[in-house]
Coordinates of C-alpha atoms and ligand atoms in Angstrom, one line a residue:
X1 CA -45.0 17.5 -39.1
X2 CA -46.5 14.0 -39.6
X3 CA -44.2 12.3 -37.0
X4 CA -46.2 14.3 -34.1
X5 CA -48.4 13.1 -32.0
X6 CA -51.8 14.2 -33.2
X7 CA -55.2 13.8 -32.1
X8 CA -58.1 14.4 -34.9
X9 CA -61.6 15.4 -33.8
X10 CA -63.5 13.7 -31.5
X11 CA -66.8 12.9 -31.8
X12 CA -68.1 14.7 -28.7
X13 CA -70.8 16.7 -29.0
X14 CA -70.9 19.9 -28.6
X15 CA -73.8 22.2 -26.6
X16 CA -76.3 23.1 -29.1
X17 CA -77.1 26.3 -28.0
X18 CA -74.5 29.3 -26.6
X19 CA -74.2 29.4 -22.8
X20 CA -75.8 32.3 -21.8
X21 CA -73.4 34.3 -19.4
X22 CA -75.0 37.4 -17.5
X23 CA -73.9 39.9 -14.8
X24 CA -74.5 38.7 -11.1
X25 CA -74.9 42.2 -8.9
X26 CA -76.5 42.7 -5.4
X27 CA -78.0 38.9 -5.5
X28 CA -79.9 39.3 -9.3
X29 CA -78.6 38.0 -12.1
X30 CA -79.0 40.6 -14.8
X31 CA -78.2 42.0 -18.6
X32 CA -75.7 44.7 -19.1
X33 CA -78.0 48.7 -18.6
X34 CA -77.4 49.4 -22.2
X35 CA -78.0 45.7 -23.2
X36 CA -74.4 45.2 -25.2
X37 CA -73.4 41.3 -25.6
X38 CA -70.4 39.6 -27.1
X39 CA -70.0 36.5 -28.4
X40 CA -66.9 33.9 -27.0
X41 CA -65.5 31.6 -30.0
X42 CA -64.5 27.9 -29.5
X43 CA -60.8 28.7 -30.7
X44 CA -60.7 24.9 -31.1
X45 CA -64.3 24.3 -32.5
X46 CA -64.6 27.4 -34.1
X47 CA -68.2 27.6 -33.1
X48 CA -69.3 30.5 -30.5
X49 CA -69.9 29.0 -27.2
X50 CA -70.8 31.9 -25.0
X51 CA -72.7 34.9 -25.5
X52 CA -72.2 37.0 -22.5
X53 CA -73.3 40.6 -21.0
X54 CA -71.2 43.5 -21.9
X55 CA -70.2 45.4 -18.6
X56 CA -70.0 48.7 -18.9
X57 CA -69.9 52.2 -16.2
X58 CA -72.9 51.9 -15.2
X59 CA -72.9 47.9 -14.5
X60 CA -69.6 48.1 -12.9
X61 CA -70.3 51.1 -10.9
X62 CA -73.6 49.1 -9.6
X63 CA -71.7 45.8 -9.1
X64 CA -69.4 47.9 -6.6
X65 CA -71.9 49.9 -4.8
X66 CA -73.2 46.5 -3.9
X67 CA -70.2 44.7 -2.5
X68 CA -69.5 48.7 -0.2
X69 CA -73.0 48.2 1.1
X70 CA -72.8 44.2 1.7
X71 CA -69.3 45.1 3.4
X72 CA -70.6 47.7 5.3
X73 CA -73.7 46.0 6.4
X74 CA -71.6 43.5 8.0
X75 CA -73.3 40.0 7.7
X76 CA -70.3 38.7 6.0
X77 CA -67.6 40.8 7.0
X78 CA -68.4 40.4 11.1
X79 CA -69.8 36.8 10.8
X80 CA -68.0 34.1 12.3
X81 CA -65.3 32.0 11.1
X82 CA -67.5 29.0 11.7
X83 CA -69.9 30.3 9.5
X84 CA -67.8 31.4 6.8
X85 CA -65.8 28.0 6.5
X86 CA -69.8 25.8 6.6
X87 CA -70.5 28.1 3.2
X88 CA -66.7 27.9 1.9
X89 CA -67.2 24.0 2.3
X90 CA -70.5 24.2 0.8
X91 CA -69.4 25.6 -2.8
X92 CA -66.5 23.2 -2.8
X93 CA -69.6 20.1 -2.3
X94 CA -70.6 22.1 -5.2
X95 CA -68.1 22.7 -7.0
X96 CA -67.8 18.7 -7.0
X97 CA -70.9 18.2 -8.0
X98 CA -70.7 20.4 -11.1
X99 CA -67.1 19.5 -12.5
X100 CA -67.9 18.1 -15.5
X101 CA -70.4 21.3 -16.5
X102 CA -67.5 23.4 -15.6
X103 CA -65.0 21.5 -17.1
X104 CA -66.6 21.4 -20.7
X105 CA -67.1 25.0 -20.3
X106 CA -63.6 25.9 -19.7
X107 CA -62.7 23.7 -22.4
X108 CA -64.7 25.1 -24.7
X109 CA -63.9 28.5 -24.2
X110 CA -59.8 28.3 -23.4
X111 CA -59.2 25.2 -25.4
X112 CA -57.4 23.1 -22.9
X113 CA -58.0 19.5 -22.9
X114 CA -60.6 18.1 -21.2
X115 CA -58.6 15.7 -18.5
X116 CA -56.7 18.8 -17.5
X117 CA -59.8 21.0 -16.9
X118 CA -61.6 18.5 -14.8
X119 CA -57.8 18.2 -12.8
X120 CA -58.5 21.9 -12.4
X121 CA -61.8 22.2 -11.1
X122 CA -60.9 19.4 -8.4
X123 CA -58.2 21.5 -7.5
X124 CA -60.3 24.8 -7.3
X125 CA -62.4 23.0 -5.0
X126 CA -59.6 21.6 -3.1
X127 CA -58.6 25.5 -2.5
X128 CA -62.2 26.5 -1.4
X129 CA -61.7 23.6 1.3
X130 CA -58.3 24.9 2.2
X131 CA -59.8 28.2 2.8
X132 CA -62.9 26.7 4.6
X133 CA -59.9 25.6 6.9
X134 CA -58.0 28.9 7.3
X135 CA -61.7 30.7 8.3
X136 CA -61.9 29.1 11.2
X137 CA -58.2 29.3 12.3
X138 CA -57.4 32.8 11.4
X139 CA -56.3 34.9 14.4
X140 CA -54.5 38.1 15.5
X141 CA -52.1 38.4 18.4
X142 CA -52.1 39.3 22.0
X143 CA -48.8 41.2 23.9
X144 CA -49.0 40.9 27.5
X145 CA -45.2 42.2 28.2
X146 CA -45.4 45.7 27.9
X147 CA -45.1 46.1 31.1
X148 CA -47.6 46.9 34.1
X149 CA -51.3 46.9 33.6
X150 CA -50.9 46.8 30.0
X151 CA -52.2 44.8 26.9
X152 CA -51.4 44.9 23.4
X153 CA -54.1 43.5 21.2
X154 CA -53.8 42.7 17.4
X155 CA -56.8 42.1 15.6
X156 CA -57.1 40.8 11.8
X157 CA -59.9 42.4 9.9
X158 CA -61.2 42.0 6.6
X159 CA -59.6 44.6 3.9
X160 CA -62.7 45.8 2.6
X161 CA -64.3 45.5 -1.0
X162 CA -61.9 43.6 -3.1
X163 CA -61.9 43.8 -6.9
X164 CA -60.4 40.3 -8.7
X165 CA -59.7 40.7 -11.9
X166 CA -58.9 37.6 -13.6
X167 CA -57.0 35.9 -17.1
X168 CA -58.2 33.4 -20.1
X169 CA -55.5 30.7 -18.9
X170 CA -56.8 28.9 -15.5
X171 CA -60.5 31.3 -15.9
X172 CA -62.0 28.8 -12.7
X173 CA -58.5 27.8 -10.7
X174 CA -57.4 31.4 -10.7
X175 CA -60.7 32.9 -9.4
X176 CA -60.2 29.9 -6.8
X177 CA -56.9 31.2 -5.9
X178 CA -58.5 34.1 -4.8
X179 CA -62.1 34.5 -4.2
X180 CA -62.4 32.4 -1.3
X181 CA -59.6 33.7 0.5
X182 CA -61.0 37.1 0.2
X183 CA -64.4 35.7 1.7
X184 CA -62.3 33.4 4.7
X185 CA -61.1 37.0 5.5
X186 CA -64.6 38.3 5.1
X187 CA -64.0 40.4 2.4
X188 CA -66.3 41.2 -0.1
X189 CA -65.8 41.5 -3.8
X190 CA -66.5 42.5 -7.5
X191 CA -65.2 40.0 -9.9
X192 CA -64.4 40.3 -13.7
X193 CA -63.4 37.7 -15.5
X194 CA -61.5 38.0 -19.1
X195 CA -64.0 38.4 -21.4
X196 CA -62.6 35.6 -23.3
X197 CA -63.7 32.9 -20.6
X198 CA -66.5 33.9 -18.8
X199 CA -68.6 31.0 -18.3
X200 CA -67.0 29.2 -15.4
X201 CA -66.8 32.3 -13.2
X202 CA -70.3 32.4 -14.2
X203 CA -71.3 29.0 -13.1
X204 CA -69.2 29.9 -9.9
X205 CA -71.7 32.9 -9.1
X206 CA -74.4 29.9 -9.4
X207 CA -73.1 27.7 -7.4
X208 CA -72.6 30.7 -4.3
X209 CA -75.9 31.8 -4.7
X210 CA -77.1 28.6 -4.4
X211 CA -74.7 27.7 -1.2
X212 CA -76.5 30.6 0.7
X213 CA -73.9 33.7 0.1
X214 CA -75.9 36.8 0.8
X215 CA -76.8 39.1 -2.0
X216 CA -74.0 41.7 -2.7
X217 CA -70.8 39.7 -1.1
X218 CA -69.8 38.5 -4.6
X219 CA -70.9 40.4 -7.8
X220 CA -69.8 39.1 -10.9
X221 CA -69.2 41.7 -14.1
X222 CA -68.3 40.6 -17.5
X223 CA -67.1 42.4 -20.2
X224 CA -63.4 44.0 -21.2
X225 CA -60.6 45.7 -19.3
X226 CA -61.8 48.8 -20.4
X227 CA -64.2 50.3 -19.2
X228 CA -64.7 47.5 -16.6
X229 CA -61.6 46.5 -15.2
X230 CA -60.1 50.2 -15.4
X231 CA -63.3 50.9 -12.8
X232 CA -62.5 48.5 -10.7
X233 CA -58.6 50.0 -10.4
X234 CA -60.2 53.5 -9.8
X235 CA -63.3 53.7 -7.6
X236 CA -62.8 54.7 -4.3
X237 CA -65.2 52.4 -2.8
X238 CA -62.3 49.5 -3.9
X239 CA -60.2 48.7 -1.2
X240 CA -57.7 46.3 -3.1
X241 CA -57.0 45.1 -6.2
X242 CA -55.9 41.5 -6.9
X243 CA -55.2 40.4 -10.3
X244 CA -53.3 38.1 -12.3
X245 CA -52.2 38.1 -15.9
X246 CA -49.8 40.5 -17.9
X247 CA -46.8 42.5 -16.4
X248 CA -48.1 45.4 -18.8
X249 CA -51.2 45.6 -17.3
X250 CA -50.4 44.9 -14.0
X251 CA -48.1 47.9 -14.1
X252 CA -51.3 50.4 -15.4
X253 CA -53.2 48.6 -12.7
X254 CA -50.7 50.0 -9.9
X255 CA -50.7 53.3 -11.4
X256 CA -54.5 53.5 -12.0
X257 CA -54.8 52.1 -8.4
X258 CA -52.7 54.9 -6.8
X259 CA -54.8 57.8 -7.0
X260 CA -56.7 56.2 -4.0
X261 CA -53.8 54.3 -2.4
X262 CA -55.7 50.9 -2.6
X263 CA -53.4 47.6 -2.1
X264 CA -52.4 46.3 -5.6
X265 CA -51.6 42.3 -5.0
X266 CA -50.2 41.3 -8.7
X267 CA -49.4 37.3 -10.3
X268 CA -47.7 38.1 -13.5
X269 CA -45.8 36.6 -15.9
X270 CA -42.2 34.7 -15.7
X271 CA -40.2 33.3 -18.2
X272 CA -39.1 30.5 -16.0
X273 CA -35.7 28.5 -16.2
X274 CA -35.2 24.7 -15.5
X275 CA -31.3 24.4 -15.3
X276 CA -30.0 20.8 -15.8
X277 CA -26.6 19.6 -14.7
X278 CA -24.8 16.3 -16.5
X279 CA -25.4 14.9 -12.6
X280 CA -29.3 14.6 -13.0
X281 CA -31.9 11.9 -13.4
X282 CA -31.7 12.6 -17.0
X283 CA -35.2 10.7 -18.0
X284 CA -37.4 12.3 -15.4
X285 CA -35.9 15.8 -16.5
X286 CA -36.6 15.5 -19.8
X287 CA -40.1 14.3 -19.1
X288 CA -40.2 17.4 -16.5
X289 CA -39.0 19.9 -19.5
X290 CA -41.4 18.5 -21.8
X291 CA -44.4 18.8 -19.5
X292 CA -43.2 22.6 -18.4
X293 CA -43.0 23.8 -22.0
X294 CA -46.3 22.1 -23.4
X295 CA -48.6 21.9 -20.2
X296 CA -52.1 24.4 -21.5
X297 CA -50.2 24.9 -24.6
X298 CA -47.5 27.2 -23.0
X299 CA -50.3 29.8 -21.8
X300 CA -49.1 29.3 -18.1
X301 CA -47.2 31.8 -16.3
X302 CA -45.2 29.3 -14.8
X303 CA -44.3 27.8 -18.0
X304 CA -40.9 26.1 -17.9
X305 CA -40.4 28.3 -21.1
X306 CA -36.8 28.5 -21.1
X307 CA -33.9 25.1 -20.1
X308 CA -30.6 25.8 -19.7
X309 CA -28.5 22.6 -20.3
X310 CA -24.9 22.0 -19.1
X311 CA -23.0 22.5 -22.1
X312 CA -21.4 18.5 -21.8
X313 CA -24.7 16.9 -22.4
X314 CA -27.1 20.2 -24.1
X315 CA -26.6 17.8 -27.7
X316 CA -28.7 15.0 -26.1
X317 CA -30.3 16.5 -24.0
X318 CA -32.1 18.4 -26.9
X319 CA -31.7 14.7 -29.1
X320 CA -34.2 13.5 -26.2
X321 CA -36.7 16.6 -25.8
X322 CA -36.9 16.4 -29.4
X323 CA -38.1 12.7 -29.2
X324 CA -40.2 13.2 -26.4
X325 CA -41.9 16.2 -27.7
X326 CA -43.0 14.5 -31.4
X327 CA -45.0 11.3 -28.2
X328 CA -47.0 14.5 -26.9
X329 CA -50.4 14.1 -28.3
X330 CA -51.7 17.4 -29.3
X331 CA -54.9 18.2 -30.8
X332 CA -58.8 18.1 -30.1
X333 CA -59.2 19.5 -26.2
X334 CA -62.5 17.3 -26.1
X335 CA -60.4 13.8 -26.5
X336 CA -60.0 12.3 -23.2
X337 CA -56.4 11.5 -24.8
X338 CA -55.5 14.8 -25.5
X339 CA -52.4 16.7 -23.6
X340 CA -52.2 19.8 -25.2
X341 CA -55.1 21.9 -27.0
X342 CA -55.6 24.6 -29.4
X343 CA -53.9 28.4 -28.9
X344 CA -56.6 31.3 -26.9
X345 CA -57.3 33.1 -29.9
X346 CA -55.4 33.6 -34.0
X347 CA -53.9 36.8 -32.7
X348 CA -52.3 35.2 -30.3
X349 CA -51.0 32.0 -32.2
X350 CA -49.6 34.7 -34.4
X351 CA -47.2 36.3 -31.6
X352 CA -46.0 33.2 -30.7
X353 CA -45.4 32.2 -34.3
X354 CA -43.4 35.9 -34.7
X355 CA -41.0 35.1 -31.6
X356 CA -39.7 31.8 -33.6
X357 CA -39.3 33.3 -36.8
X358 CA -37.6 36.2 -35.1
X359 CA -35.5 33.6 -33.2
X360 CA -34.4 31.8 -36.1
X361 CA -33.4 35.0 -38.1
X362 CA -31.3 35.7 -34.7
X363 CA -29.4 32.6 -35.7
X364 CA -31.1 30.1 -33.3
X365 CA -32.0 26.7 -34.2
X366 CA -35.5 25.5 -34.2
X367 CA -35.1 22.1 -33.9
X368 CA -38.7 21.0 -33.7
X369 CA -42.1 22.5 -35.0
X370 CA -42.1 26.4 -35.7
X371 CA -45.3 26.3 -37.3
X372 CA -49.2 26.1 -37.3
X373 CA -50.7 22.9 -36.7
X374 CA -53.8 21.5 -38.8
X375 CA -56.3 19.4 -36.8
X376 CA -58.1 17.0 -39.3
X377 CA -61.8 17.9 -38.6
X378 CA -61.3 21.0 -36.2
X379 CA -61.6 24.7 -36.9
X380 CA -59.6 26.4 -34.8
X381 CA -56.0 27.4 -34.2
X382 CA -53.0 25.2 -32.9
X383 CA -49.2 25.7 -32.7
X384 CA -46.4 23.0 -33.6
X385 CA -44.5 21.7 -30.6
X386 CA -41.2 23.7 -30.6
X387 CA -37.8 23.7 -29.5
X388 CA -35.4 26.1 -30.2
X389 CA -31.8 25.5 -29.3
X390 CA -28.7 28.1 -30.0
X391 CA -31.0 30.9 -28.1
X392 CA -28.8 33.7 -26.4
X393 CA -29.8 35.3 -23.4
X394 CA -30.3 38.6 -25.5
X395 CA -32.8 37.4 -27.6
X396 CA -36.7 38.7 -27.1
X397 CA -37.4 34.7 -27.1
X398 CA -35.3 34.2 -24.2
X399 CA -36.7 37.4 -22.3
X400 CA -40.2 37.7 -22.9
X401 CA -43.1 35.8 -22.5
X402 CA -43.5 33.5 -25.7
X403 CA -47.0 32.1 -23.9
X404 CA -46.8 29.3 -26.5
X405 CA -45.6 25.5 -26.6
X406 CA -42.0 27.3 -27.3
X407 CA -38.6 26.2 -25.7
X408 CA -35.8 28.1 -25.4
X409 CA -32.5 26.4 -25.0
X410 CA -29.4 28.2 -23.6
X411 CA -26.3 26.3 -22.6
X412 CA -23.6 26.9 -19.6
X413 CA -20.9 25.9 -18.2
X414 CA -20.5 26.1 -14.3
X415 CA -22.8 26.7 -11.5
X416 CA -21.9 30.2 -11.8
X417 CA -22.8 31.4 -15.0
X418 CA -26.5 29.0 -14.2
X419 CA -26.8 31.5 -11.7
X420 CA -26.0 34.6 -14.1
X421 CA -28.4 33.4 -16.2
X422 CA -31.2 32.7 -14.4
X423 CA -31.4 36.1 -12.5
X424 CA -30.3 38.1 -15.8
X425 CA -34.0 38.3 -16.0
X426 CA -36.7 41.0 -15.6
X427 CA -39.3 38.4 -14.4
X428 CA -38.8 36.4 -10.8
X429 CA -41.9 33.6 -11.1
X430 CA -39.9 30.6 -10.8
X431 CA -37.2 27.9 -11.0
X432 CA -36.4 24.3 -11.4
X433 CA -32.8 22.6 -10.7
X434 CA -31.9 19.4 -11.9
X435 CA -29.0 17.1 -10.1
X436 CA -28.6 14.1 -7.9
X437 CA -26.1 16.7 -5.7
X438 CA -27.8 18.2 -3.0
X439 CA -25.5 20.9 -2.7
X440 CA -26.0 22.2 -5.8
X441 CA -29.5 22.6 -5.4
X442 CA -29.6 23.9 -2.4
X443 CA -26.7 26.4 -3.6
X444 CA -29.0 27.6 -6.5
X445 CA -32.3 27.6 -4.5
X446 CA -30.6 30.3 -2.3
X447 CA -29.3 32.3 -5.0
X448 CA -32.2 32.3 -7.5
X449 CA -34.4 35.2 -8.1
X450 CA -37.3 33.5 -8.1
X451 CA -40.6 32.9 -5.8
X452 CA -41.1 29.5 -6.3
X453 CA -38.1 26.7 -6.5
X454 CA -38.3 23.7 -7.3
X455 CA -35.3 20.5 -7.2
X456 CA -35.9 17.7 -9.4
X457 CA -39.5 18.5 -9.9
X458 CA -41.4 20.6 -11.5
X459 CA -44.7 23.0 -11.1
X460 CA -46.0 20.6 -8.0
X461 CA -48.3 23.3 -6.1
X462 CA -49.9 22.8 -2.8
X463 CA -52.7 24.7 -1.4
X464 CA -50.4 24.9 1.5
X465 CA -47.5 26.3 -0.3
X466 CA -47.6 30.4 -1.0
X467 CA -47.0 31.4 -4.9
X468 CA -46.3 34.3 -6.2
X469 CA -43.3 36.2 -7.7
X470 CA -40.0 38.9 -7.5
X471 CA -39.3 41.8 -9.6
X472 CA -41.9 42.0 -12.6
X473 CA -43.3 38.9 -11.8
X474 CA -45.6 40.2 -8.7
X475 CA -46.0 41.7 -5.4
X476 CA -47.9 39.9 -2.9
X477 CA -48.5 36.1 -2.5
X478 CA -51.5 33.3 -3.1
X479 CA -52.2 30.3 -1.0
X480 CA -50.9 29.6 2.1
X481 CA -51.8 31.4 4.9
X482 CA -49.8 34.3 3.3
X483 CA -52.5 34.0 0.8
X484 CA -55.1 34.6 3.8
X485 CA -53.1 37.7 4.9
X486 CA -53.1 39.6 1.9
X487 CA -56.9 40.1 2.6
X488 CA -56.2 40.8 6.2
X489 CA -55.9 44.4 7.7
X490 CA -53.9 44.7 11.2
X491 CA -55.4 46.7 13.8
X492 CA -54.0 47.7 16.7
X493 CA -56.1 47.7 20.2
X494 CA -53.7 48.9 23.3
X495 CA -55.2 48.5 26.7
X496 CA -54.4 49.8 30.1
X497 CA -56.0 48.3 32.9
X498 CA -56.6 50.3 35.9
X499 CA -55.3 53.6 36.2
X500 CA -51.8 53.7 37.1
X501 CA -51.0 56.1 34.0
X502 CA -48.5 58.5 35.3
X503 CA -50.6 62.3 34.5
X504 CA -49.0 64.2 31.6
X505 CA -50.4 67.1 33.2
X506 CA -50.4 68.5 36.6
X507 CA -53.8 69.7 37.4
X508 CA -53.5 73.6 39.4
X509 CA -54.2 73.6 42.3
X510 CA -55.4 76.8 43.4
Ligands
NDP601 P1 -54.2 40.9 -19.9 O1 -53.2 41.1 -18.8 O2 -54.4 42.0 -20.9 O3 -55.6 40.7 -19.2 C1 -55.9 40.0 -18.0 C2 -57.2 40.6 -17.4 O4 -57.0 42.0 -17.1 C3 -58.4 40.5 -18.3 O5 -59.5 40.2 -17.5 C4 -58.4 41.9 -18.9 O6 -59.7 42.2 -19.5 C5 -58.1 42.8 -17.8 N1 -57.6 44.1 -18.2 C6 -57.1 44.5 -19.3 N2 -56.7 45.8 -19.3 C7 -57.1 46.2 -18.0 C8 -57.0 47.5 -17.3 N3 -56.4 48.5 -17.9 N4 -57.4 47.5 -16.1 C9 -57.9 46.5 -15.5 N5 -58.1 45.3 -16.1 C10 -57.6 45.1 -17.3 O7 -53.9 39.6 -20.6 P2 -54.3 39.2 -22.0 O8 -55.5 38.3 -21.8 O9 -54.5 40.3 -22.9 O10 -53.0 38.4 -22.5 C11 -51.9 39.2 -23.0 C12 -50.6 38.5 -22.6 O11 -50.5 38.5 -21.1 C13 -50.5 37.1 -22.9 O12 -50.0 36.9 -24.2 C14 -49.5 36.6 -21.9 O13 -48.2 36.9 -22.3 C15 -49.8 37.4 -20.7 N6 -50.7 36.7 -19.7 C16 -50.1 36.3 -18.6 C17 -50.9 35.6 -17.7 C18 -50.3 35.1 -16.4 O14 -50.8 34.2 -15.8 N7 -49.1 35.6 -16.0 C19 -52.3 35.3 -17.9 C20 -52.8 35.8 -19.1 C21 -52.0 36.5 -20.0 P3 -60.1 41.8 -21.0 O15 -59.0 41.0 -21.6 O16 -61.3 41.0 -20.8 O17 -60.3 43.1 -21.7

């Protein structure tokens, strides 16, 4: 353990008091009806950092009522694009403005390091812009070829009331992802994030009630899936759910969202395979493998989680991740230095640390960490960097979702069985290809099941670019102008001009 890379506490200062987090509904910022609170601990600090309202029916069942109303009401959902995109561009200013509050928040509460949250909250606001943009050029469609004295007239309209429920990993980049697409469209929306990270979403409401958004467009409610979240899946005021975060819940989320047919858009998880062929810029894929395993500790659903390695060069290509992975410098979140943080919660750091141990009983290798990490001077939880070689595709640590700085490596030995092994998978998220032989990647960026490929790179993300995932890694899409459309309704609006309609009927005449 002592030839890793690790960075002892810092001597920031933390906030002396707990940020206080409280419901925003209908414009008012308010404590939960039956005035429960819970308390979010620093899991690197150890010290709690948020106490926050405790949603429950009756908050949630307000918070909605509010955003039905607002949409109904119509001064967002019929207000131009023009003034949509001036607001949208307004919070991003603000958003700006704010970074480094946010930033420390989300540190705080999620335990990534403090470079890679303020990365974040640049790119959130870089998404509220993109949005701004996509406000103003959003349109429908026009048919004027159905023949005589006819025309066809599509219209884009806002869903309705969206609920967003969102996860402890990217708390402020994921609401981004969403929320202000839902307003470009002119949706409105009830927002919950995980009750682990509230703060940021928090901040969010803040900064929107300060931009101008009028009351009941955005209501934030805090507290747990249950009873919260499972209202927002339910209530027939909801017209869509949107949510990111496990494939387990997603799945309750499309049942519990059934009863009242509402659109169910889903980001889940993926268990994500870089493949690397002898061919390929060997340096810049290690560093590429290295960064997709350990980027927010592992807790990424596009983690690069699992590599498979052609079987002529898997002994150094492992030799080399190996190396690499002891120069990562894990440790305190609030050291500028810092590249990987401390593990959401000790639960958690316990079912990443189960999936090794299980592995290794399995007959894989682990290669590299496998174990806690201490932190000289810090109180919280952190894992080991970890590579595991000899994994088989049947093993639950080749499978599932390890959501931990864990690699998996498998070997192969042709193009072919690459292929098997990528799309012997439940999940679809993404993949990575590695080789100076353009045919090769463009052969396995056809035939991946994936929704996302990437060729010798590796999780570059665009506001531009749509993400999202196959099989049990999603329906739907983010970003993009896809992302737009998932908030859009089509409406159809046939014309005749004139009155050169034929008459169904014959009217007597005597
Ligand atoms: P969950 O999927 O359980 O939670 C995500 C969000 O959904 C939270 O806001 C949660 O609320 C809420 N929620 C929970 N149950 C319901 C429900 N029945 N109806 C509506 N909303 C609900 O993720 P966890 O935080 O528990 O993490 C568990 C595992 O999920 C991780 O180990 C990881 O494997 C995976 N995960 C994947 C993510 C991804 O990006 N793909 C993101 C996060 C986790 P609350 O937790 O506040 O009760």
């Amino acid at each position: 353990m002592t030839d890793l890379t690790v960075i002892s506490a810092a001597r920031a200062t933390l906030p002396d008091t707990p940020f206080a987090a409280r419901h925003l509904i209908d414009g008012v910022w308010c404590d939960s009806a039956d005035g429960a609170t819970f308390d979010r601990v620093s899991p690197s600090h150890g010290h709690v950092v948020t106490k926050a309202a405790k949603g429950g029916a009756k908050d949630v069942a307000h918070a909605i009522e509010a955003a039905r109303l607002a949409f109904d009401a119509g001064t967002w959902s019929r207000s131009s694009g023009k003034d949509r995109a001036a607001l949208l561009l307004k919070v991003a200013d603000l958003i700006d403005r704010e970074c480094e509050r946010i930033a420390m928040m989300e540190t705080l509460e999620s335990g990534k390091p403090i470079s890679q949250a303020k990365a974040e909250i640049e790119g959130a606001a870089d998404l509220w812009r993109y949005a701004a943009a996509l406000a103003r050029t959003m349109h429908g469609e026009s048919h004027n070829t159905l023949g005589d004295n006819m025309l066809g007239v599509v219209l884009k309209e806002p869903i309705g009331v969206v609920s967003i429920i969102t996860p402890w990993n990217f708390p402020f980049l994921i609401v981004s992802q969403k929320l202000p697409f839902a307003l470009a469209a002119g949706c409105t929306a009830v927002v919950k994030p995980s009750e682990m990270t509230p703060a940021t979403t928090v901040i969010l409401g803040e900064l929107l009630v300060e931009a101008g958004l009028p009351a009941g467009v955005v209501n934030i409610v805090l507290g747990y899936g249950e009873p919260v979240g499972t209202a927002m899946t339910t209530d027939s005021r909801v017209d869509m759910v949107t949510f990111t975060g496990s494939t387990g819940v997603g799945k309750a989320i499309v049942k519990a969202a059934a009863a009242t047919l509402k659109k169910v858009s889903l980001e889940l998880g993926g268990k994500n395979p870089q493949v690397i062929f002898p061919d390929a810029d060997l340096n810049s894929a290690v560093d590429a493998v290295v960064f997709g395993v350990y980027f927010n500790a592992g807790e990424c659903c596009n983690s690069g989680s699992r590599i498979l390695v052609h079987e002529d060069i898997a002994e150094d290509f492992i030799a080399r991740t190996v190396a690499l992975s002891r120069d990562v410098p894990f440790g305190d979140p609030l050291d500028p230095d810092t590249k990987v943080g401390a593990i959401i919660t000790p639960q958690h750091q316990e079912k990443i640390d189960s999936y090794v141990k299980e592995a290794a009983k399995s007959g894989a290798q682990v290669r590299l960490g496998g174990a806690p990490l201490s932190v000289a001077g810090l109180d919280g939880q952190f894992y080991q960097p970890t590579v595991v070689a000899d994994v088989t595709r049947d093993m639950p640590i080749a499978r599932e979702e390890v959501f931990g700085p864990v690699l998996s490596v498998l070997t192969f030995s042709s193009l072919e069985e690459a292929i098997s092994l990528v799309n012997d998978a439940e999940y679809g998220l993404s993949a990575g290809v590695w080789s100076e032989n353009v045919h090769t990647c463009l052969e396995f960026a056809l035939r991946a099941q994936a929704g996302t490929v990437w060729t010798n790179t590796w999780m570059d993300g665009y506001a531009e670019l749509p993400f999202g995932g196959v099989k049990e890694s999603g329906q739907g899409r983010e970003l993009g102008r896809y992302g737009l459309d998932e908030f859009l309704e089509a409406k159809t609006v046939t014309m005749r001009i004139g009155r050169t309609r034929a008459p169904w009927v014959q009217p007597r005449t005597d």
